[in-house]
Amino acid sequence: MGDRSLIEWTEATWNPTTGCDRVSHGCDNCYALSLAKRLKAMGQARYQRDGDPRTSGPGFGVTLHEDLLNLPQRWRKPRLVFVNSMSDLFHAQVPLDFVVRVFETMEKTPQHTYQILTKRARRLRRIAHKLPWPENVWVGTSVESSDVADRIDDLRRIPARTRFLSCEPLLGPIPSLDLDGISWVIVGGESGRNHRPVDPYWVKEIRDRCVGANVPFFFKQWGGRTPKAQGRMLDGRTWDEMPERSGSLNLVNA
């Protein structure tokens, strides 16, 4: 965690919680789970709690880091901040009062723009009314295939100005993708030793739907043994579109 990130669609990471559990096929080759195992072996203090071996792993037990709650307040330069790159803020083991405190920090630092990504859109929907929703908070859900597209319906009911989808790793087509109320879509292939291939047709189908709906589209990578193995060119160009960092509330009533 820190004020720099190699992730193409963000600038910094902030991990007030670490650790998670696998909930769908998109988690099968989780980079954070593998990284936590290495960090534990290196003696990193924040990665010493083990998770359930059936769904998690060494160093990847859900852990709250009270001392990091106010970290963004020490960053004077405005940043695009990915919240919990090593966890899921809406995991059931993260208490509501801690989630509220994370949101309060984001509310106190309007100079930054925060990106929260979750696979637990159902819990998020259920507690959203108890959270402040400043305009600098973007919230998204992971949609790796049509099997989990119901997460989008939950996301649509969140009163965030900017809602986004991360279709990474894209593991199958999403032919009925509904972009109503969605402000941004990220797509990427899987990387790592056991990466699963992505079909270019799946990527182009989502790209074309975004273009038709005037929704910013960001293509992160084709994937492979390493994230950069096959580059990130799509039809002869890179796609780095992103939402504006400020604007009016775009709430879809549900």
Short mmCIF file of the C-alpha atoms (twelve columns), coordinates in Angstrom:
data_MODEL
# 
_entry.id   MODEL 
# 
loop_
_atom_site.group_PDB 
_atom_site.id 
_atom_site.type_symbol 
_atom_site.label_atom_id 
_atom_site.label_alt_id 
_atom_site.label_comp_id 
_atom_site.label_asym_id 
_atom_site.label_seq_id 
_atom_site.Cartn_x 
_atom_site.Cartn_y 
_atom_site.Cartn_z 
_atom_site.pdbx_PDB_model_num 
ATOM 1   C CA . MET A 1   0.000   0.000   0.000   1 
ATOM 2   C CA . GLY A 2   1.265   3.478   -0.753  1 
ATOM 3   C CA . ASP A 3   1.081   6.593   -2.812  1 
ATOM 4   C CA . ARG A 4   2.171   4.894   -6.047  1 
ATOM 5   C CA . SER A 5   0.656   1.988   -7.990  1 
ATOM 6   C CA . LEU A 6   1.530   0.016   -11.117 1 
ATOM 7   C CA . ILE A 7   -2.156  -0.706  -11.809 1 
ATOM 8   C CA . GLU A 8   -2.950  1.095   -15.051 1 
ATOM 9   C CA . TRP A 9   -6.283  2.569   -13.988 1 
ATOM 10  C CA . THR A 10  -5.242  4.072   -10.652 1 
ATOM 11  C CA . GLU A 11  -2.418  6.076   -9.080  1 
ATOM 12  C CA . ALA A 12  -2.203  4.888   -5.474  1 
ATOM 13  C CA . THR A 13  -3.457  2.127   -3.202  1 
ATOM 14  C CA . TRP A 14  -4.822  2.295   0.346   1 
ATOM 15  C CA . ASN A 15  -5.420  -0.877  2.335   1 
ATOM 16  C CA . PRO A 16  -7.186  -0.193  5.644   1 
ATOM 17  C CA . THR A 17  -8.066  -3.896  5.548   1 
ATOM 18  C CA . THR A 18  -6.192  -6.874  4.133   1 
ATOM 19  C CA . GLY A 19  -7.273  -10.454 3.492   1 
ATOM 20  C CA . CYS A 20  -10.260 -12.018 1.800   1 
ATOM 21  C CA . ASP A 21  -11.999 -15.270 0.788   1 
ATOM 22  C CA . ARG A 22  -12.702 -16.626 -2.671  1 
ATOM 23  C CA . VAL A 23  -16.356 -16.356 -3.689  1 
ATOM 24  C CA . SER A 24  -16.459 -17.116 -7.438  1 
ATOM 25  C CA . HIS A 25  -14.363 -18.403 -10.366 1 
ATOM 26  C CA . GLY A 26  -12.839 -14.961 -10.812 1 
ATOM 27  C CA . CYS A 27  -11.003 -15.538 -7.517  1 
ATOM 28  C CA . ASP A 28  -9.400  -18.859 -8.523  1 
ATOM 29  C CA . ASN A 29  -5.997  -17.338 -9.337  1 
ATOM 30  C CA . CYS A 30  -6.194  -14.326 -7.012  1 
ATOM 31  C CA . TYR A 31  -3.016  -12.242 -7.227  1 
ATOM 32  C CA . ALA A 32  -3.591  -10.799 -3.743  1 
ATOM 33  C CA . LEU A 33  -3.799  -14.244 -2.153  1 
ATOM 34  C CA . SER A 34  -0.473  -15.249 -3.725  1 
ATOM 35  C CA . LEU A 35  1.134   -11.949 -2.776  1 
ATOM 36  C CA . ALA A 36  -0.058  -12.248 0.839   1 
ATOM 37  C CA . LYS A 37  1.628   -15.657 1.111   1 
ATOM 38  C CA . ARG A 38  4.929   -14.149 -0.025  1 
ATOM 39  C CA . LEU A 39  4.566   -11.152 2.293   1 
ATOM 40  C CA . LYS A 40  3.933   -13.442 5.253   1 
ATOM 41  C CA . ALA A 41  7.078   -15.432 4.450   1 
ATOM 42  C CA . MET A 42  9.008   -12.144 4.310   1 
ATOM 43  C CA . GLY A 43  7.807   -11.321 7.823   1 
ATOM 44  C CA . GLN A 44  5.499   -8.432  6.882   1 
ATOM 45  C CA . ALA A 45  3.537   -7.683  10.051  1 
ATOM 46  C CA . ARG A 46  0.269   -6.903  8.273   1 
ATOM 47  C CA . TYR A 47  0.157   -10.354 6.654   1 
ATOM 48  C CA . GLN A 48  0.580   -12.765 9.562   1 
ATOM 49  C CA . ARG A 49  -3.043  -13.805 10.044  1 
ATOM 50  C CA . ASP A 50  -3.965  -16.884 8.012   1 
ATOM 51  C CA . GLY A 51  -7.318  -17.363 6.339   1 
ATOM 52  C CA . ASP A 52  -9.434  -20.499 5.986   1 
ATOM 53  C CA . PRO A 53  -7.395  -22.811 3.702   1 
ATOM 54  C CA . ARG A 54  -10.573 -23.783 1.827   1 
ATOM 55  C CA . THR A 55  -11.231 -20.225 0.649   1 
ATOM 56  C CA . SER A 56  -8.203  -18.155 1.609   1 
ATOM 57  C CA . GLY A 57  -4.596  -18.858 2.564   1 
ATOM 58  C CA . PRO A 58  -1.450  -17.949 4.516   1 
ATOM 59  C CA . GLY A 59  -1.310  -14.294 5.485   1 
ATOM 60  C CA . PHE A 60  -4.688  -13.635 3.880   1 
ATOM 61  C CA . GLY A 61  -7.024  -13.714 6.858   1 
ATOM 62  C CA . VAL A 62  -9.204  -10.595 7.031   1 
ATOM 63  C CA . THR A 63  -7.373  -8.029  9.180   1 
ATOM 64  C CA . LEU A 64  -8.311  -4.458  10.124  1 
ATOM 65  C CA . HIS A 65  -5.566  -1.826  10.201  1 
ATOM 66  C CA . GLU A 66  -6.718  0.987   12.464  1 
ATOM 67  C CA . ASP A 67  -3.432  2.847   12.057  1 
ATOM 68  C CA . LEU A 68  -4.021  3.248   8.327   1 
ATOM 69  C CA . LEU A 69  -7.497  4.758   8.483   1 
ATOM 70  C CA . ASN A 70  -6.198  8.334   8.226   1 
ATOM 71  C CA . LEU A 71  -3.348  7.673   5.780   1 
ATOM 72  C CA . PRO A 72  -4.898  9.601   2.831   1 
ATOM 73  C CA . GLN A 73  -5.104  12.704  5.010   1 
ATOM 74  C CA . ARG A 74  -1.306  12.810  4.908   1 
ATOM 75  C CA . TRP A 75  -1.240  12.890  1.104   1 
ATOM 76  C CA . ARG A 76  -1.264  16.518  0.053   1 
ATOM 77  C CA . LYS A 77  -1.203  15.964  -3.706  1 
ATOM 78  C CA . PRO A 78  -4.567  14.786  -5.157  1 
ATOM 79  C CA . ARG A 79  -4.512  11.113  -6.088  1 
ATOM 80  C CA . LEU A 80  -6.708  8.516   -7.741  1 
ATOM 81  C CA . VAL A 81  -6.795  5.909   -4.961  1 
ATOM 82  C CA . PHE A 82  -7.712  2.217   -5.241  1 
ATOM 83  C CA . VAL A 83  -9.200  1.251   -1.871  1 
ATOM 84  C CA . ASN A 84  -8.299  -2.241  -0.637  1 
ATOM 85  C CA . SER A 85  -6.283  -3.712  -3.477  1 
ATOM 86  C CA . MET A 86  -5.510  -6.516  -1.010  1 
ATOM 87  C CA . SER A 87  -8.996  -7.096  0.381   1 
ATOM 88  C CA . ASP A 88  -12.722 -6.475  -0.089  1 
ATOM 89  C CA . LEU A 89  -14.101 -3.650  2.048   1 
ATOM 90  C CA . PHE A 90  -17.532 -5.285  2.100   1 
ATOM 91  C CA . HIS A 91  -16.392 -8.691  3.307   1 
ATOM 92  C CA . ALA A 92  -18.701 -9.976  6.048   1 
ATOM 93  C CA . GLN A 93  -15.814 -9.918  8.549   1 
ATOM 94  C CA . VAL A 94  -15.327 -6.166  8.139   1 
ATOM 95  C CA . PRO A 95  -17.663 -4.549  10.721  1 
ATOM 96  C CA . LEU A 96  -20.053 -1.857  9.555   1 
ATOM 97  C CA . ASP A 97  -18.563 0.715   11.932  1 
ATOM 98  C CA . PHE A 98  -15.134 0.189   10.345  1 
ATOM 99  C CA . VAL A 99  -16.610 0.592   6.840   1 
ATOM 100 C CA . VAL A 100 -18.228 3.840   8.002   1 
ATOM 101 C CA . ARG A 101 -14.878 5.112   9.255   1 
ATOM 102 C CA . VAL A 102 -13.265 4.360   5.887   1 
ATOM 103 C CA . PHE A 103 -16.020 6.363   4.174   1 
ATOM 104 C CA . GLU A 104 -15.602 9.210   6.659   1 
ATOM 105 C CA . THR A 105 -11.912 9.443   5.741   1 
ATOM 106 C CA . MET A 106 -12.839 9.614   2.059   1 
ATOM 107 C CA . GLU A 107 -15.385 12.320  2.820   1 
ATOM 108 C CA . LYS A 108 -12.744 14.346  4.695   1 
ATOM 109 C CA . THR A 109 -10.318 14.214  1.741   1 
ATOM 110 C CA . PRO A 110 -12.218 15.569  -1.273  1 
ATOM 111 C CA . GLN A 111 -8.933  16.272  -3.064  1 
ATOM 112 C CA . HIS A 112 -8.618  12.531  -3.754  1 
ATOM 113 C CA . THR A 113 -10.816 10.316  -5.896  1 
ATOM 114 C CA . TYR A 114 -11.425 6.848   -4.445  1 
ATOM 115 C CA . GLN A 115 -12.109 3.622   -6.352  1 
ATOM 116 C CA . ILE A 116 -13.704 0.791   -4.360  1 
ATOM 117 C CA . LEU A 117 -14.079 -2.586  -6.058  1 
ATOM 118 C CA . THR A 118 -16.076 -5.430  -4.542  1 
ATOM 119 C CA . LYS A 119 -17.413 -8.871  -5.365  1 
ATOM 120 C CA . ARG A 120 -19.848 -8.496  -2.481  1 
ATOM 121 C CA . ALA A 121 -22.271 -6.085  -4.096  1 
ATOM 122 C CA . ARG A 122 -25.189 -7.635  -2.201  1 
ATOM 123 C CA . ARG A 123 -23.799 -6.649  1.201   1 
ATOM 124 C CA . LEU A 124 -22.864 -3.247  -0.150  1 
ATOM 125 C CA . ARG A 125 -26.443 -2.663  -1.297  1 
ATOM 126 C CA . ARG A 126 -27.795 -3.668  2.100   1 
ATOM 127 C CA . ILE A 127 -25.617 -1.232  4.063   1 
ATOM 128 C CA . ALA A 128 -25.332 1.600   1.514   1 
ATOM 129 C CA . HIS A 129 -27.984 3.719   3.248   1 
ATOM 130 C CA . LYS A 130 -25.805 3.806   6.378   1 
ATOM 131 C CA . LEU A 131 -22.798 5.289   4.569   1 
ATOM 132 C CA . PRO A 132 -21.979 8.820   3.436   1 
ATOM 133 C CA . TRP A 133 -21.622 9.071   -0.340  1 
ATOM 134 C CA . PRO A 134 -19.389 12.014  -1.293  1 
ATOM 135 C CA . GLU A 135 -18.881 12.601  -4.986  1 
ATOM 136 C CA . ASN A 136 -15.220 11.596  -4.844  1 
ATOM 137 C CA . VAL A 137 -16.118 7.942   -4.142  1 
ATOM 138 C CA . TRP A 138 -16.423 5.592   -7.118  1 
ATOM 139 C CA . VAL A 139 -17.758 2.117   -6.433  1 
ATOM 140 C CA . GLY A 140 -17.549 -0.898  -8.711  1 
ATOM 141 C CA . THR A 141 -18.164 -4.615  -8.817  1 
ATOM 142 C CA . SER A 142 -16.262 -7.441  -10.481 1 
ATOM 143 C CA . VAL A 143 -18.143 -9.227  -13.263 1 
ATOM 144 C CA . GLU A 144 -15.980 -11.952 -14.763 1 
ATOM 145 C CA . SER A 145 -18.791 -13.686 -16.673 1 
ATOM 146 C CA . SER A 146 -22.556 -13.722 -17.106 1 
ATOM 147 C CA . ASP A 147 -22.752 -16.117 -14.126 1 
ATOM 148 C CA . VAL A 148 -22.264 -13.200 -11.733 1 
ATOM 149 C CA . ALA A 149 -23.988 -10.441 -13.722 1 
ATOM 150 C CA . ASP A 150 -26.585 -10.108 -10.958 1 
ATOM 151 C CA . ARG A 151 -23.959 -8.096  -9.054  1 
ATOM 152 C CA . ILE A 152 -24.638 -5.259  -11.489 1 
ATOM 153 C CA . ASP A 153 -28.270 -5.010  -10.377 1 
ATOM 154 C CA . ASP A 154 -27.129 -4.585  -6.774  1 
ATOM 155 C CA . LEU A 155 -24.551 -1.986  -7.832  1 
ATOM 156 C CA . ARG A 156 -27.180 0.046   -9.680  1 
ATOM 157 C CA . ARG A 157 -28.978 0.594   -6.395  1 
ATOM 158 C CA . ILE A 158 -25.969 2.234   -4.725  1 
ATOM 159 C CA . PRO A 159 -26.168 6.058   -4.437  1 
ATOM 160 C CA . ALA A 160 -22.675 6.669   -5.814  1 
ATOM 161 C CA . ARG A 161 -22.018 9.343   -8.416  1 
ATOM 162 C CA . THR A 162 -19.777 6.940   -10.334 1 
ATOM 163 C CA . ARG A 163 -20.439 3.210   -10.629 1 
ATOM 164 C CA . PHE A 164 -18.123 0.957   -12.576 1 
ATOM 165 C CA . LEU A 165 -17.579 -2.637  -13.644 1 
ATOM 166 C CA . SER A 166 -14.334 -4.594  -13.638 1 
ATOM 167 C CA . CYS A 167 -14.604 -7.448  -16.121 1 
ATOM 168 C CA . GLU A 168 -11.222 -8.845  -15.144 1 
ATOM 169 C CA . PRO A 169 -10.316 -11.579 -15.445 1 
ATOM 170 C CA . LEU A 170 -12.879 -11.892 -18.216 1 
ATOM 171 C CA . LEU A 171 -13.701 -15.599 -18.253 1 
ATOM 172 C CA . GLY A 172 -16.670 -15.720 -20.586 1 
ATOM 173 C CA . PRO A 173 -19.025 -13.630 -22.712 1 
ATOM 174 C CA . ILE A 174 -21.518 -11.235 -21.146 1 
ATOM 175 C CA . PRO A 175 -23.953 -10.886 -24.063 1 
ATOM 176 C CA . SER A 176 -26.778 -9.297  -22.071 1 
ATOM 177 C CA . LEU A 177 -24.606 -6.699  -20.329 1 
ATOM 178 C CA . ASP A 178 -26.835 -3.823  -19.203 1 
ATOM 179 C CA . LEU A 179 -24.956 -0.549  -18.791 1 
ATOM 180 C CA . ASP A 180 -27.852 1.484   -17.443 1 
ATOM 181 C CA . GLY A 181 -26.504 3.525   -14.522 1 
ATOM 182 C CA . ILE A 182 -22.904 2.419   -15.165 1 
ATOM 183 C CA . SER A 183 -20.240 5.102   -15.645 1 
ATOM 184 C CA . TRP A 184 -17.167 3.076   -16.570 1 
ATOM 185 C CA . VAL A 185 -16.101 -0.425  -17.638 1 
ATOM 186 C CA . ILE A 186 -12.670 -2.031  -17.204 1 
ATOM 187 C CA . VAL A 187 -11.858 -5.241  -19.114 1 
ATOM 188 C CA . GLY A 188 -8.784  -7.418  -18.848 1 
ATOM 189 C CA . GLY A 189 -7.493  -10.909 -19.423 1 
ATOM 190 C CA . GLU A 190 -6.036  -13.049 -16.656 1 
ATOM 191 C CA . SER A 191 -2.311  -13.192 -15.929 1 
ATOM 192 C CA . GLY A 192 -0.114  -15.604 -13.996 1 
ATOM 193 C CA . ARG A 193 1.106   -19.181 -14.226 1 
ATOM 194 C CA . ASN A 194 -2.398  -20.662 -14.431 1 
ATOM 195 C CA . HIS A 195 -4.007  -17.898 -16.487 1 
ATOM 196 C CA . ARG A 196 -7.140  -18.726 -18.430 1 
ATOM 197 C CA . PRO A 197 -7.322  -17.332 -21.988 1 
ATOM 198 C CA . VAL A 198 -9.668  -14.540 -22.957 1 
ATOM 199 C CA . ASP A 199 -11.535 -14.631 -26.285 1 
ATOM 200 C CA . PRO A 200 -11.100 -11.373 -28.258 1 
ATOM 201 C CA . TYR A 201 -14.775 -11.589 -29.234 1 
ATOM 202 C CA . TRP A 202 -15.812 -11.280 -25.572 1 
ATOM 203 C CA . VAL A 203 -13.692 -8.147  -25.203 1 
ATOM 204 C CA . LYS A 204 -14.908 -6.519  -28.413 1 
ATOM 205 C CA . GLU A 205 -18.530 -7.253  -27.591 1 
ATOM 206 C CA . ILE A 206 -18.209 -5.309  -24.322 1 
ATOM 207 C CA . ARG A 207 -16.182 -2.536  -26.017 1 
ATOM 208 C CA . ASP A 208 -18.812 -2.102  -28.694 1 
ATOM 209 C CA . ARG A 209 -21.597 -1.989  -26.125 1 
ATOM 210 C CA . CYS A 210 -19.708 0.710   -24.205 1 
ATOM 211 C CA . VAL A 211 -19.127 2.759   -27.354 1 
ATOM 212 C CA . GLY A 212 -22.798 2.488   -28.252 1 
ATOM 213 C CA . ALA A 213 -23.861 3.598   -24.769 1 
ATOM 214 C CA . ASN A 214 -21.208 6.329   -24.517 1 
ATOM 215 C CA . VAL A 215 -19.688 4.656   -21.447 1 
ATOM 216 C CA . PRO A 216 -15.901 5.084   -20.970 1 
ATOM 217 C CA . PHE A 217 -14.050 1.827   -21.733 1 
ATOM 218 C CA . PHE A 218 -10.639 0.845   -20.339 1 
ATOM 219 C CA . PHE A 219 -8.840  -2.198  -21.718 1 
ATOM 220 C CA . LYS A 220 -6.180  -3.197  -19.203 1 
ATOM 221 C CA . GLN A 221 -4.457  -6.213  -20.784 1 
ATOM 222 C CA . TRP A 222 -4.766  -9.432  -22.776 1 
ATOM 223 C CA . GLY A 223 -2.944  -11.269 -19.983 1 
ATOM 224 C CA . GLY A 224 -0.709  -14.299 -20.144 1 
ATOM 225 C CA . ARG A 225 2.186   -15.531 -18.040 1 
ATOM 226 C CA . THR A 226 2.754   -11.924 -16.980 1 
ATOM 227 C CA . PRO A 227 0.316   -8.978  -17.138 1 
ATOM 228 C CA . LYS A 228 2.224   -7.397  -20.012 1 
ATOM 229 C CA . ALA A 229 2.933   -10.634 -21.909 1 
ATOM 230 C CA . GLN A 230 0.479   -9.947  -24.742 1 
ATOM 231 C CA . GLY A 231 0.200   -6.191  -24.432 1 
ATOM 232 C CA . ARG A 232 -2.975  -4.149  -24.272 1 
ATOM 233 C CA . MET A 233 -3.637  -3.093  -27.859 1 
ATOM 234 C CA . LEU A 234 -7.186  -3.662  -29.087 1 
ATOM 235 C CA . ASP A 235 -7.950  -3.093  -32.767 1 
ATOM 236 C CA . GLY A 236 -4.739  -1.135  -33.248 1 
ATOM 237 C CA . ARG A 237 -4.995  1.205   -30.262 1 
ATOM 238 C CA . THR A 238 -5.079  1.410   -26.491 1 
ATOM 239 C CA . TRP A 239 -8.326  2.151   -24.691 1 
ATOM 240 C CA . ASP A 240 -7.713  4.289   -21.603 1 
ATOM 241 C CA . GLU A 241 -11.046 6.023   -21.217 1 
ATOM 242 C CA . MET A 242 -12.108 7.029   -17.707 1 
ATOM 243 C CA . PRO A 243 -14.933 8.983   -16.093 1 
ATOM 244 C CA . GLU A 244 -14.489 12.582  -15.077 1 
ATOM 245 C CA . ARG A 245 -13.376 13.026  -11.491 1 
ATOM 246 C CA . SER A 246 -16.213 15.383  -10.601 1 
ATOM 247 C CA . GLY A 247 -19.824 15.901  -11.656 1 
ATOM 248 C CA . SER A 248 -23.425 15.593  -10.613 1 
ATOM 249 C CA . LEU A 249 -24.920 12.589  -8.811  1 
ATOM 250 C CA . ASN A 250 -26.101 9.924   -11.228 1 
ATOM 251 C CA . LEU A 251 -28.498 7.836   -9.160  1 
ATOM 252 C CA . VAL A 252 -30.649 5.162   -10.730 1 
ATOM 253 C CA . ASN A 253 -33.771 4.701   -8.665  1 
ATOM 254 C CA . ALA A 254 -34.512 1.127   -7.714  1 
# 
